[in-house]
């Protein structure tokens, strides 16, 4: 029997509107499903559906790795959290957008039911997304040590800028005097990096983008490097501490902890509808190239 997993983080009117017909589709088509435990409680509190003897999971460890898809209900932030659930399982994520932008969550909830037959008939595209991983110089393991968007180091509890000494394959690259430094994947190139002046990189490209956050030098610009490069960072700060961020997960560190950033050994699989190409999403969601004169 086909089984799918359901994941979400919060409730909204748009979410409670789509869940009942979505579950009816699964039941009518004899598709089994499991629900993340916290999300199940959210659904119980916000809908009139009677959830009896529903299979649940709490993390990557107890998720049934045989599920065909993981349906992520929310926005792009929910997908970032969903990646920590699927990790290296190769379970494709279908992002159902019940939020605002939905650049990763490309399936609008208004057309979800229309798309369901296509998903289960194999009529969709799978876009593999490259990840970043980080190692600390002190050997301490980082929980969920990967990022689909970006790895960022930023100043912490100080108004002073920090200095980030960056090395590429052990060769000194530059000292970035700024609020921080972003190492972005192609997926993350339309996120934080873009807001700091970084370029848009198509997901099929095998590159990372190094983007300074509010650099003090006007001649410092974002740099595109191969995804096969090893990037080492040493941070100097008056506060002797800084923040490391993997997507939306933050870790306070002291400046004696150096970082090594590389491509992760696995990828996250994102499902796209046949007619929802990357450039279509760029134009519709990011208003890329939009000009009233046209």
PDB file of C-alpha atoms in Angstrom:
ATOM      1  CA  UNK A   1       0.000   0.000   0.000  1.00  0.00           C
ATOM      2  CA  UNK A   2       1.191   3.518  -0.807  1.00  0.00           C
ATOM      3  CA  UNK A   3       1.896   5.659   2.243  1.00  0.00           C
ATOM      4  CA  UNK A   4       2.641   9.364   2.622  1.00  0.00           C
ATOM      5  CA  UNK A   5       3.802  11.508   5.534  1.00  0.00           C
ATOM      6  CA  UNK A   6       2.237  14.805   6.647  1.00  0.00           C
ATOM      7  CA  UNK A   7       4.190  17.646   8.228  1.00  0.00           C
ATOM      8  CA  UNK A   8       3.409  21.199   9.337  1.00  0.00           C
ATOM      9  CA  UNK A   9       4.232  23.644  12.089  1.00  0.00           C
ATOM     10  CA  UNK A  10       1.252  25.886  12.701  1.00  0.00           C
ATOM     11  CA  UNK A  11      -2.379  26.312  11.876  1.00  0.00           C
ATOM     12  CA  UNK A  12      -4.201  28.897   9.803  1.00  0.00           C
ATOM     13  CA  UNK A  13      -7.554  29.270   8.065  1.00  0.00           C
ATOM     14  CA  UNK A  14      -5.948  28.292   4.776  1.00  0.00           C
ATOM     15  CA  UNK A  15      -4.536  25.141   6.364  1.00  0.00           C
ATOM     16  CA  UNK A  16      -7.758  24.012   8.029  1.00  0.00           C
ATOM     17  CA  UNK A  17      -9.610  24.553   4.751  1.00  0.00           C
ATOM     18  CA  UNK A  18      -7.397  22.211   2.755  1.00  0.00           C
ATOM     19  CA  UNK A  19      -6.718  19.409   5.250  1.00  0.00           C
ATOM     20  CA  UNK A  20     -10.236  17.818   5.283  1.00  0.00           C
ATOM     21  CA  UNK A  21     -10.532  17.398   1.483  1.00  0.00           C
ATOM     22  CA  UNK A  22      -6.878  16.329   1.307  1.00  0.00           C
ATOM     23  CA  UNK A  23      -7.450  13.561   3.856  1.00  0.00           C
ATOM     24  CA  UNK A  24     -10.655  12.536   2.082  1.00  0.00           C
ATOM     25  CA  UNK A  25      -8.634  12.086  -1.103  1.00  0.00           C
ATOM     26  CA  UNK A  26      -6.151   9.838   0.696  1.00  0.00           C
ATOM     27  CA  UNK A  27      -8.885   7.741   2.292  1.00  0.00           C
ATOM     28  CA  UNK A  28     -10.895   7.386  -0.923  1.00  0.00           C
ATOM     29  CA  UNK A  29      -7.796   6.302  -2.827  1.00  0.00           C
ATOM     30  CA  UNK A  30      -6.674   3.935  -0.045  1.00  0.00           C
ATOM     31  CA  UNK A  31      -3.445   5.794   0.565  1.00  0.00           C
ATOM     32  CA  UNK A  32      -2.074   5.298   4.063  1.00  0.00           C
ATOM     33  CA  UNK A  33      -0.610   8.257   5.915  1.00  0.00           C
ATOM     34  CA  UNK A  34       1.371   9.125   9.017  1.00  0.00           C
ATOM     35  CA  UNK A  35       1.429  12.507  10.726  1.00  0.00           C
ATOM     36  CA  UNK A  36       4.216  14.248  12.627  1.00  0.00           C
ATOM     37  CA  UNK A  37       3.193  14.159  16.286  1.00  0.00           C
ATOM     38  CA  UNK A  38       3.164  17.909  16.952  1.00  0.00           C
ATOM     39  CA  UNK A  39       1.356  18.563  13.669  1.00  0.00           C
ATOM     40  CA  UNK A  40      -1.276  15.982  14.605  1.00  0.00           C
ATOM     41  CA  UNK A  41      -1.998  17.888  17.807  1.00  0.00           C
ATOM     42  CA  UNK A  42      -2.320  21.107  15.808  1.00  0.00           C
ATOM     43  CA  UNK A  43      -4.831  19.432  13.491  1.00  0.00           C
ATOM     44  CA  UNK A  44      -6.790  18.019  16.407  1.00  0.00           C
ATOM     45  CA  UNK A  45      -7.032  21.472  17.981  1.00  0.00           C
ATOM     46  CA  UNK A  46      -8.005  23.300  14.808  1.00  0.00           C
ATOM     47  CA  UNK A  47     -10.280  20.922  12.874  1.00  0.00           C
ATOM     48  CA  UNK A  48     -13.332  18.816  13.562  1.00  0.00           C
ATOM     49  CA  UNK A  49     -11.682  15.704  12.149  1.00  0.00           C
ATOM     50  CA  UNK A  50     -11.608  12.672  14.405  1.00  0.00           C
ATOM     51  CA  UNK A  51      -8.068  11.314  14.331  1.00  0.00           C
ATOM     52  CA  UNK A  52      -8.254   7.801  15.734  1.00  0.00           C
ATOM     53  CA  UNK A  53      -5.388   5.321  15.631  1.00  0.00           C
ATOM     54  CA  UNK A  54      -3.371   7.544  13.308  1.00  0.00           C
ATOM     55  CA  UNK A  55       0.256   6.523  12.844  1.00  0.00           C
ATOM     56  CA  UNK A  56       2.640   9.231  14.042  1.00  0.00           C
ATOM     57  CA  UNK A  57       6.335  10.001  13.897  1.00  0.00           C
ATOM     58  CA  UNK A  58       8.490  12.519  15.744  1.00  0.00           C
ATOM     59  CA  UNK A  59      11.790  12.703  13.852  1.00  0.00           C
ATOM     60  CA  UNK A  60      13.989  11.210  11.161  1.00  0.00           C
ATOM     61  CA  UNK A  61      14.689   8.210  13.386  1.00  0.00           C
ATOM     62  CA  UNK A  62      11.094   6.929  13.562  1.00  0.00           C
ATOM     63  CA  UNK A  63       9.823   8.141  10.182  1.00  0.00           C
ATOM     64  CA  UNK A  64       8.811   5.233   7.940  1.00  0.00           C
ATOM     65  CA  UNK A  65      11.432   5.463   5.179  1.00  0.00           C
ATOM     66  CA  UNK A  66       9.112   3.678   2.735  1.00  0.00           C
ATOM     67  CA  UNK A  67       6.714   6.645   2.396  1.00  0.00           C
ATOM     68  CA  UNK A  68       6.306   7.859  -1.160  1.00  0.00           C
ATOM     69  CA  UNK A  69       6.129  11.594  -0.358  1.00  0.00           C
ATOM     70  CA  UNK A  70       6.297  13.942   2.593  1.00  0.00           C
ATOM     71  CA  UNK A  71       3.630  16.641   2.248  1.00  0.00           C
ATOM     72  CA  UNK A  72       4.818  19.852   3.919  1.00  0.00           C
ATOM     73  CA  UNK A  73       1.928  22.224   4.729  1.00  0.00           C
ATOM     74  CA  UNK A  74       3.043  25.819   5.262  1.00  0.00           C
ATOM     75  CA  UNK A  75       5.625  27.986   3.588  1.00  0.00           C
ATOM     76  CA  UNK A  76       9.313  27.824   2.788  1.00  0.00           C
ATOM     77  CA  UNK A  77      10.216  27.870   6.481  1.00  0.00           C
ATOM     78  CA  UNK A  78       8.186  24.713   6.986  1.00  0.00           C
ATOM     79  CA  UNK A  79      10.129  23.007   4.194  1.00  0.00           C
ATOM     80  CA  UNK A  80      13.393  24.004   5.877  1.00  0.00           C
ATOM     81  CA  UNK A  81      12.179  22.172   8.986  1.00  0.00           C
ATOM     82  CA  UNK A  82      10.942  19.256   6.887  1.00  0.00           C
ATOM     83  CA  UNK A  83      14.468  18.698   5.568  1.00  0.00           C
ATOM     84  CA  UNK A  84      15.544  17.756   9.104  1.00  0.00           C
ATOM     85  CA  UNK A  85      12.856  15.055   9.044  1.00  0.00           C
ATOM     86  CA  UNK A  86      13.712  13.435   5.687  1.00  0.00           C
ATOM     87  CA  UNK A  87      17.482  14.073   5.742  1.00  0.00           C
ATOM     88  CA  UNK A  88      19.242  11.406   3.611  1.00  0.00           C
ATOM     89  CA  UNK A  89      16.173   9.158   3.169  1.00  0.00           C
ATOM     90  CA  UNK A  90      15.548  10.310  -0.442  1.00  0.00           C
ATOM     91  CA  UNK A  91      11.872  10.887   0.396  1.00  0.00           C
ATOM     92  CA  UNK A  92      10.632  13.634  -1.964  1.00  0.00           C
ATOM     93  CA  UNK A  93       9.048  16.688  -0.327  1.00  0.00           C
ATOM     94  CA  UNK A  94       5.862  18.187  -1.772  1.00  0.00           C
ATOM     95  CA  UNK A  95       5.600  21.753  -0.486  1.00  0.00           C
ATOM     96  CA  UNK A  96       1.958  22.848  -0.158  1.00  0.00           C
ATOM     97  CA  UNK A  97       1.961  26.629   0.135  1.00  0.00           C
ATOM     98  CA  UNK A  98      -0.470  27.885   2.757  1.00  0.00           C
ATOM     99  CA  UNK A  99       1.707  30.898   3.553  1.00  0.00           C
ATOM    100  CA  UNK A 100       2.845  33.910   1.558  1.00  0.00           C
ATOM    101  CA  UNK A 101       5.817  33.656  -0.842  1.00  0.00           C
ATOM    102  CA  UNK A 102       6.205  29.915  -1.267  1.00  0.00           C
ATOM    103  CA  UNK A 103       9.333  29.814  -3.422  1.00  0.00           C
ATOM    104  CA  UNK A 104      10.161  26.253  -2.374  1.00  0.00           C
ATOM    105  CA  UNK A 105       6.578  25.403  -1.473  1.00  0.00           C
ATOM    106  CA  UNK A 106       5.389  25.782  -5.047  1.00  0.00           C
ATOM    107  CA  UNK A 107       2.111  23.824  -4.886  1.00  0.00           C
ATOM    108  CA  UNK A 108      -0.572  26.343  -4.011  1.00  0.00           C
ATOM    109  CA  UNK A 109      -3.212  24.849  -1.735  1.00  0.00           C
ATOM    110  CA  UNK A 110      -5.935  26.008  -4.144  1.00  0.00           C
ATOM    111  CA  UNK A 111      -4.703  23.567  -6.818  1.00  0.00           C
ATOM    112  CA  UNK A 112      -3.447  20.765  -4.566  1.00  0.00           C
ATOM    113  CA  UNK A 113      -6.408  18.440  -5.088  1.00  0.00           C
ATOM    114  CA  UNK A 114      -6.173  18.941  -8.859  1.00  0.00           C
ATOM    115  CA  UNK A 115      -2.521  17.879  -8.745  1.00  0.00           C
ATOM    116  CA  UNK A 116      -2.926  14.793  -6.536  1.00  0.00           C
ATOM    117  CA  UNK A 117      -3.638  12.346  -9.366  1.00  0.00           C
ATOM    118  CA  UNK A 118      -0.554  13.597 -11.195  1.00  0.00           C
ATOM    119  CA  UNK A 119       1.664  13.018  -8.168  1.00  0.00           C
ATOM    120  CA  UNK A 120       0.552   9.424  -7.719  1.00  0.00           C
ATOM    121  CA  UNK A 121       0.679   8.744 -11.466  1.00  0.00           C
ATOM    122  CA  UNK A 122       4.304   9.853 -11.649  1.00  0.00           C
ATOM    123  CA  UNK A 123       3.547  13.060 -13.563  1.00  0.00           C
ATOM    124  CA  UNK A 124       5.855  15.510 -11.798  1.00  0.00           C
ATOM    125  CA  UNK A 125       9.444  16.709 -11.718  1.00  0.00           C
ATOM    126  CA  UNK A 126      11.923  15.995  -8.929  1.00  0.00           C
ATOM    127  CA  UNK A 127      14.530  18.700  -8.383  1.00  0.00           C
ATOM    128  CA  UNK A 128      17.538  17.552  -6.298  1.00  0.00           C
ATOM    129  CA  UNK A 129      18.777  20.343  -4.031  1.00  0.00           C
ATOM    130  CA  UNK A 130      22.418  20.499  -2.924  1.00  0.00           C
ATOM    131  CA  UNK A 131      23.127  20.955   0.781  1.00  0.00           C
ATOM    132  CA  UNK A 132      25.915  22.493   2.830  1.00  0.00           C
ATOM    133  CA  UNK A 133      27.442  20.892   5.902  1.00  0.00           C
ATOM    134  CA  UNK A 134      29.596  22.401   8.670  1.00  0.00           C
ATOM    135  CA  UNK A 135      32.320  21.046  10.940  1.00  0.00           C
ATOM    136  CA  UNK A 136      33.518  22.762  14.095  1.00  0.00           C
ATOM    137  CA  UNK A 137      37.244  22.910  14.836  1.00  0.00           C
ATOM    138  CA  UNK A 138      36.629  21.748  18.409  1.00  0.00           C
ATOM    139  CA  UNK A 139      35.068  18.493  17.185  1.00  0.00           C
ATOM    140  CA  UNK A 140      31.655  19.152  18.746  1.00  0.00           C
ATOM    141  CA  UNK A 141      28.881  17.657  16.610  1.00  0.00           C
ATOM    142  CA  UNK A 142      26.180  20.016  15.313  1.00  0.00           C
ATOM    143  CA  UNK A 143      22.630  18.641  15.391  1.00  0.00           C
ATOM    144  CA  UNK A 144      21.066  18.355  11.913  1.00  0.00           C
ATOM    145  CA  UNK A 145      24.367  19.449  10.458  1.00  0.00           C
ATOM    146  CA  UNK A 146      23.226  20.596   7.023  1.00  0.00           C
ATOM    147  CA  UNK A 147      21.521  23.512   5.284  1.00  0.00           C
ATOM    148  CA  UNK A 148      19.500  23.633   2.090  1.00  0.00           C
ATOM    149  CA  UNK A 149      19.577  27.454   1.882  1.00  0.00           C
ATOM    150  CA  UNK A 150      22.666  28.838   3.526  1.00  0.00           C
ATOM    151  CA  UNK A 151      25.233  28.713   6.285  1.00  0.00           C
ATOM    152  CA  UNK A 152      25.684  32.131   7.873  1.00  0.00           C
ATOM    153  CA  UNK A 153      27.998  33.601  10.497  1.00  0.00           C
ATOM    154  CA  UNK A 154      26.870  36.912  11.996  1.00  0.00           C
ATOM    155  CA  UNK A 155      27.785  39.169  14.888  1.00  0.00           C
ATOM    156  CA  UNK A 156      26.230  38.478  18.278  1.00  0.00           C
ATOM    157  CA  UNK A 157      25.271  40.920  21.028  1.00  0.00           C
ATOM    158  CA  UNK A 158      27.420  43.725  19.683  1.00  0.00           C
ATOM    159  CA  UNK A 159      26.945  46.722  17.413  1.00  0.00           C
ATOM    160  CA  UNK A 160      30.516  46.350  16.153  1.00  0.00           C
ATOM    161  CA  UNK A 161      31.243  44.526  12.927  1.00  0.00           C
ATOM    162  CA  UNK A 162      33.062  41.223  12.924  1.00  0.00           C
ATOM    163  CA  UNK A 163      35.954  40.131  10.734  1.00  0.00           C
ATOM    164  CA  UNK A 164      35.607  36.838   8.900  1.00  0.00           C
ATOM    165  CA  UNK A 165      38.854  35.407   7.512  1.00  0.00           C
ATOM    166  CA  UNK A 166      37.883  33.072   4.668  1.00  0.00           C
ATOM    167  CA  UNK A 167      40.042  30.360   3.074  1.00  0.00           C
ATOM    168  CA  UNK A 168      39.281  28.421  -0.087  1.00  0.00           C
ATOM    169  CA  UNK A 169      40.947  24.996  -0.194  1.00  0.00           C
ATOM    170  CA  UNK A 170      43.436  26.264   2.413  1.00  0.00           C
ATOM    171  CA  UNK A 171      44.318  29.344   0.324  1.00  0.00           C
ATOM    172  CA  UNK A 172      43.543  32.705   1.928  1.00  0.00           C
ATOM    173  CA  UNK A 173      40.595  34.330   0.142  1.00  0.00           C
ATOM    174  CA  UNK A 174      39.754  37.545   1.996  1.00  0.00           C
ATOM    175  CA  UNK A 175      39.031  39.160   5.338  1.00  0.00           C
ATOM    176  CA  UNK A 176      35.410  40.275   5.320  1.00  0.00           C
ATOM    177  CA  UNK A 177      34.857  43.227   7.680  1.00  0.00           C
ATOM    178  CA  UNK A 178      31.079  43.177   7.926  1.00  0.00           C
ATOM    179  CA  UNK A 179      28.040  42.135   9.937  1.00  0.00           C
ATOM    180  CA  UNK A 180      28.615  38.568   8.780  1.00  0.00           C
ATOM    181  CA  UNK A 181      29.122  36.213   5.865  1.00  0.00           C
ATOM    182  CA  UNK A 182      26.673  34.006   3.949  1.00  0.00           C
ATOM    183  CA  UNK A 183      27.639  30.772   2.207  1.00  0.00           C
ATOM    184  CA  UNK A 184      24.647  30.018   0.003  1.00  0.00           C
ATOM    185  CA  UNK A 185      23.539  27.076  -2.105  1.00  0.00           C
ATOM    186  CA  UNK A 186      21.805  27.698  -5.447  1.00  0.00           C
ATOM    187  CA  UNK A 187      18.516  27.069  -3.615  1.00  0.00           C
ATOM    188  CA  UNK A 188      19.385  29.736  -1.046  1.00  0.00           C
ATOM    189  CA  UNK A 189      20.562  32.215  -3.668  1.00  0.00           C
ATOM    190  CA  UNK A 190      17.027  33.664  -3.806  1.00  0.00           C
ATOM    191  CA  UNK A 191      16.909  34.106  -0.017  1.00  0.00           C
ATOM    192  CA  UNK A 192      19.182  35.929   2.429  1.00  0.00           C
ATOM    193  CA  UNK A 193      22.049  36.084  -0.066  1.00  0.00           C
ATOM    194  CA  UNK A 194      19.845  37.832  -2.650  1.00  0.00           C
ATOM    195  CA  UNK A 195      18.774  40.461  -0.095  1.00  0.00           C
ATOM    196  CA  UNK A 196      22.475  41.203   0.492  1.00  0.00           C
ATOM    197  CA  UNK A 197      23.206  41.677  -3.203  1.00  0.00           C
ATOM    198  CA  UNK A 198      24.064  38.118  -4.198  1.00  0.00           C
ATOM    199  CA  UNK A 199      23.238  36.676  -7.641  1.00  0.00           C
ATOM    200  CA  UNK A 200      20.421  34.287  -8.518  1.00  0.00           C
ATOM    201  CA  UNK A 201      21.845  30.817  -9.249  1.00  0.00           C
ATOM    202  CA  UNK A 202      19.756  28.125 -10.954  1.00  0.00           C
ATOM    203  CA  UNK A 203      19.473  24.923  -8.840  1.00  0.00           C
ATOM    204  CA  UNK A 204      21.120  22.854 -11.585  1.00  0.00           C
ATOM    205  CA  UNK A 205      24.384  24.782 -11.178  1.00  0.00           C
ATOM    206  CA  UNK A 206      27.107  23.197  -9.081  1.00  0.00           C
ATOM    207  CA  UNK A 207      28.132  26.331  -7.243  1.00  0.00           C
ATOM    208  CA  UNK A 208      28.036  28.099  -3.907  1.00  0.00           C
ATOM    209  CA  UNK A 209      27.829  31.854  -3.368  1.00  0.00           C
ATOM    210  CA  UNK A 210      29.902  33.707  -0.756  1.00  0.00           C
ATOM    211  CA  UNK A 211      28.057  36.908   0.148  1.00  0.00           C
ATOM    212  CA  UNK A 212      29.127  39.423   2.810  1.00  0.00           C
ATOM    213  CA  UNK A 213      26.424  40.948   5.027  1.00  0.00           C
ATOM    214  CA  UNK A 214      26.667  44.762   5.014  1.00  0.00           C
ATOM    215  CA  UNK A 215      30.416  44.889   4.247  1.00  0.00           C
ATOM    216  CA  UNK A 216      32.274  48.071   5.169  1.00  0.00           C
ATOM    217  CA  UNK A 217      34.344  48.016   1.964  1.00  0.00           C
ATOM    218  CA  UNK A 218      32.465  49.061  -1.183  1.00  0.00           C
ATOM    219  CA  UNK A 219      34.741  46.970  -3.399  1.00  0.00           C
ATOM    220  CA  UNK A 220      33.801  43.671  -1.713  1.00  0.00           C
ATOM    221  CA  UNK A 221      31.305  41.801  -3.856  1.00  0.00           C
ATOM    222  CA  UNK A 222      29.662  38.336  -3.719  1.00  0.00           C
ATOM    223  CA  UNK A 223      31.748  35.513  -5.152  1.00  0.00           C
ATOM    224  CA  UNK A 224      30.553  32.366  -6.941  1.00  0.00           C
ATOM    225  CA  UNK A 225      32.702  29.271  -6.295  1.00  0.00           C
ATOM    226  CA  UNK A 226      32.524  25.588  -7.177  1.00  0.00           C
ATOM    227  CA  UNK A 227      30.492  23.367  -4.857  1.00  0.00           C
ATOM    228  CA  UNK A 228      33.556  21.139  -4.577  1.00  0.00           C
ATOM    229  CA  UNK A 229      35.544  23.781  -2.719  1.00  0.00           C
ATOM    230  CA  UNK A 230      36.324  23.549   1.000  1.00  0.00           C
ATOM    231  CA  UNK A 231      35.644  26.817   2.799  1.00  0.00           C
ATOM    232  CA  UNK A 232      37.279  27.562   6.160  1.00  0.00           C
ATOM    233  CA  UNK A 233      36.180  30.490   8.313  1.00  0.00           C
ATOM    234  CA  UNK A 234      37.924  32.157  11.256  1.00  0.00           C
ATOM    235  CA  UNK A 235      35.932  34.818  13.081  1.00  0.00           C
ATOM    236  CA  UNK A 236      37.257  37.796  15.019  1.00  0.00           C
ATOM    237  CA  UNK A 237      34.922  39.878  17.193  1.00  0.00           C
ATOM    238  CA  UNK A 238      35.191  42.343  20.070  1.00  0.00           C
ATOM    239  CA  UNK A 239      32.566  40.280  21.873  1.00  0.00           C
ATOM    240  CA  UNK A 240      34.591  37.068  21.323  1.00  0.00           C
ATOM    241  CA  UNK A 241      31.420  35.316  20.168  1.00  0.00           C
ATOM    242  CA  UNK A 242      29.208  35.011  17.107  1.00  0.00           C
ATOM    243  CA  UNK A 243      26.159  33.193  15.739  1.00  0.00           C
ATOM    244  CA  UNK A 244      26.300  30.268  13.341  1.00  0.00           C
ATOM    245  CA  UNK A 245      23.057  29.762  11.443  1.00  0.00           C
ATOM    246  CA  UNK A 246      22.086  26.722   9.357  1.00  0.00           C
ATOM    247  CA  UNK A 247      18.956  27.847   7.545  1.00  0.00           C
ATOM    248  CA  UNK A 248      16.786  28.936  10.492  1.00  0.00           C
ATOM    249  CA  UNK A 249      18.695  27.032  13.188  1.00  0.00           C
ATOM    250  CA  UNK A 250      21.020  29.222  15.274  1.00  0.00           C
ATOM    251  CA  UNK A 251      24.023  28.218  17.385  1.00  0.00           C
ATOM    252  CA  UNK A 252      26.010  30.644  19.595  1.00  0.00           C
ATOM    253  CA  UNK A 253      29.764  30.051  19.341  1.00  0.00           C
ATOM    254  CA  UNK A 254      32.941  31.613  20.683  1.00  0.00           C
ATOM    255  CA  UNK A 255      35.517  33.000  18.290  1.00  0.00           C
ATOM    256  CA  UNK A 256      38.054  30.287  19.106  1.00  0.00           C
ATOM    257  CA  UNK A 257      35.777  27.849  17.210  1.00  0.00           C
ATOM    258  CA  UNK A 258      36.658  27.813  13.512  1.00  0.00           C
ATOM    259  CA  UNK A 259      34.376  26.368  10.832  1.00  0.00           C
ATOM    260  CA  UNK A 260      34.828  24.182   7.753  1.00  0.00           C
ATOM    261  CA  UNK A 261      31.996  24.293   5.199  1.00  0.00           C
ATOM    262  CA  UNK A 262      31.569  21.791   2.364  1.00  0.00           C
ATOM    263  CA  UNK A 263      28.972  20.150   0.166  1.00  0.00           C
ATOM    264  CA  UNK A 264      26.926  17.534   2.034  1.00  0.00           C
ATOM    265  CA  UNK A 265      27.002  13.914   0.900  1.00  0.00           C
ATOM    266  CA  UNK A 266      23.267  13.768   0.169  1.00  0.00           C
ATOM    267  CA  UNK A 267      20.615  15.957  -1.462  1.00  0.00           C
ATOM    268  CA  UNK A 268      17.036  16.925  -0.662  1.00  0.00           C
ATOM    269  CA  UNK A 269      14.442  16.034  -3.315  1.00  0.00           C
ATOM    270  CA  UNK A 270      11.809  18.714  -3.995  1.00  0.00           C
ATOM    271  CA  UNK A 271       8.722  17.885  -6.092  1.00  0.00           C
ATOM    272  CA  UNK A 272       7.553  20.366  -8.709  1.00  0.00           C
ATOM    273  CA  UNK A 273       4.428  20.230 -10.843  1.00  0.00           C
ATOM    274  CA  UNK A 274       5.125  19.718 -14.556  1.00  0.00           C
ATOM    275  CA  UNK A 275       4.077  23.286 -15.410  1.00  0.00           C
ATOM    276  CA  UNK A 276       5.817  24.946 -12.434  1.00  0.00           C
ATOM    277  CA  UNK A 277       9.331  25.563 -13.750  1.00  0.00           C
ATOM    278  CA  UNK A 278      12.024  27.461 -11.857  1.00  0.00           C
ATOM    279  CA  UNK A 279      11.824  30.495 -14.126  1.00  0.00           C
ATOM    280  CA  UNK A 280       8.031  30.555 -13.925  1.00  0.00           C
ATOM    281  CA  UNK A 281       8.363  30.652 -10.147  1.00  0.00           C
ATOM    282  CA  UNK A 282      10.980  33.427 -10.397  1.00  0.00           C
ATOM    283  CA  UNK A 283       8.644  35.579 -12.454  1.00  0.00           C
ATOM    284  CA  UNK A 284       5.474  34.885 -10.481  1.00  0.00           C
ATOM    285  CA  UNK A 285       6.794  34.738  -6.905  1.00  0.00           C
ATOM    286  CA  UNK A 286       9.828  37.052  -7.028  1.00  0.00           C
ATOM    287  CA  UNK A 287       8.489  39.363  -9.785  1.00  0.00           C
ATOM    288  CA  UNK A 288      11.821  38.820 -11.544  1.00  0.00           C
ATOM    289  CA  UNK A 289      12.087  41.035 -14.644  1.00  0.00           C
ATOM    290  CA  UNK A 290       8.733  42.658 -13.882  1.00  0.00           C
ATOM    291  CA  UNK A 291       8.380  46.097 -15.432  1.00  0.00           C
ATOM    292  CA  UNK A 292       5.151  48.105 -15.641  1.00  0.00           C
ATOM    293  CA  UNK A 293       6.284  49.398 -19.038  1.00  0.00           C
ATOM    294  CA  UNK A 294       5.970  45.868 -20.405  1.00  0.00           C
TER     295      UNK A 294
END
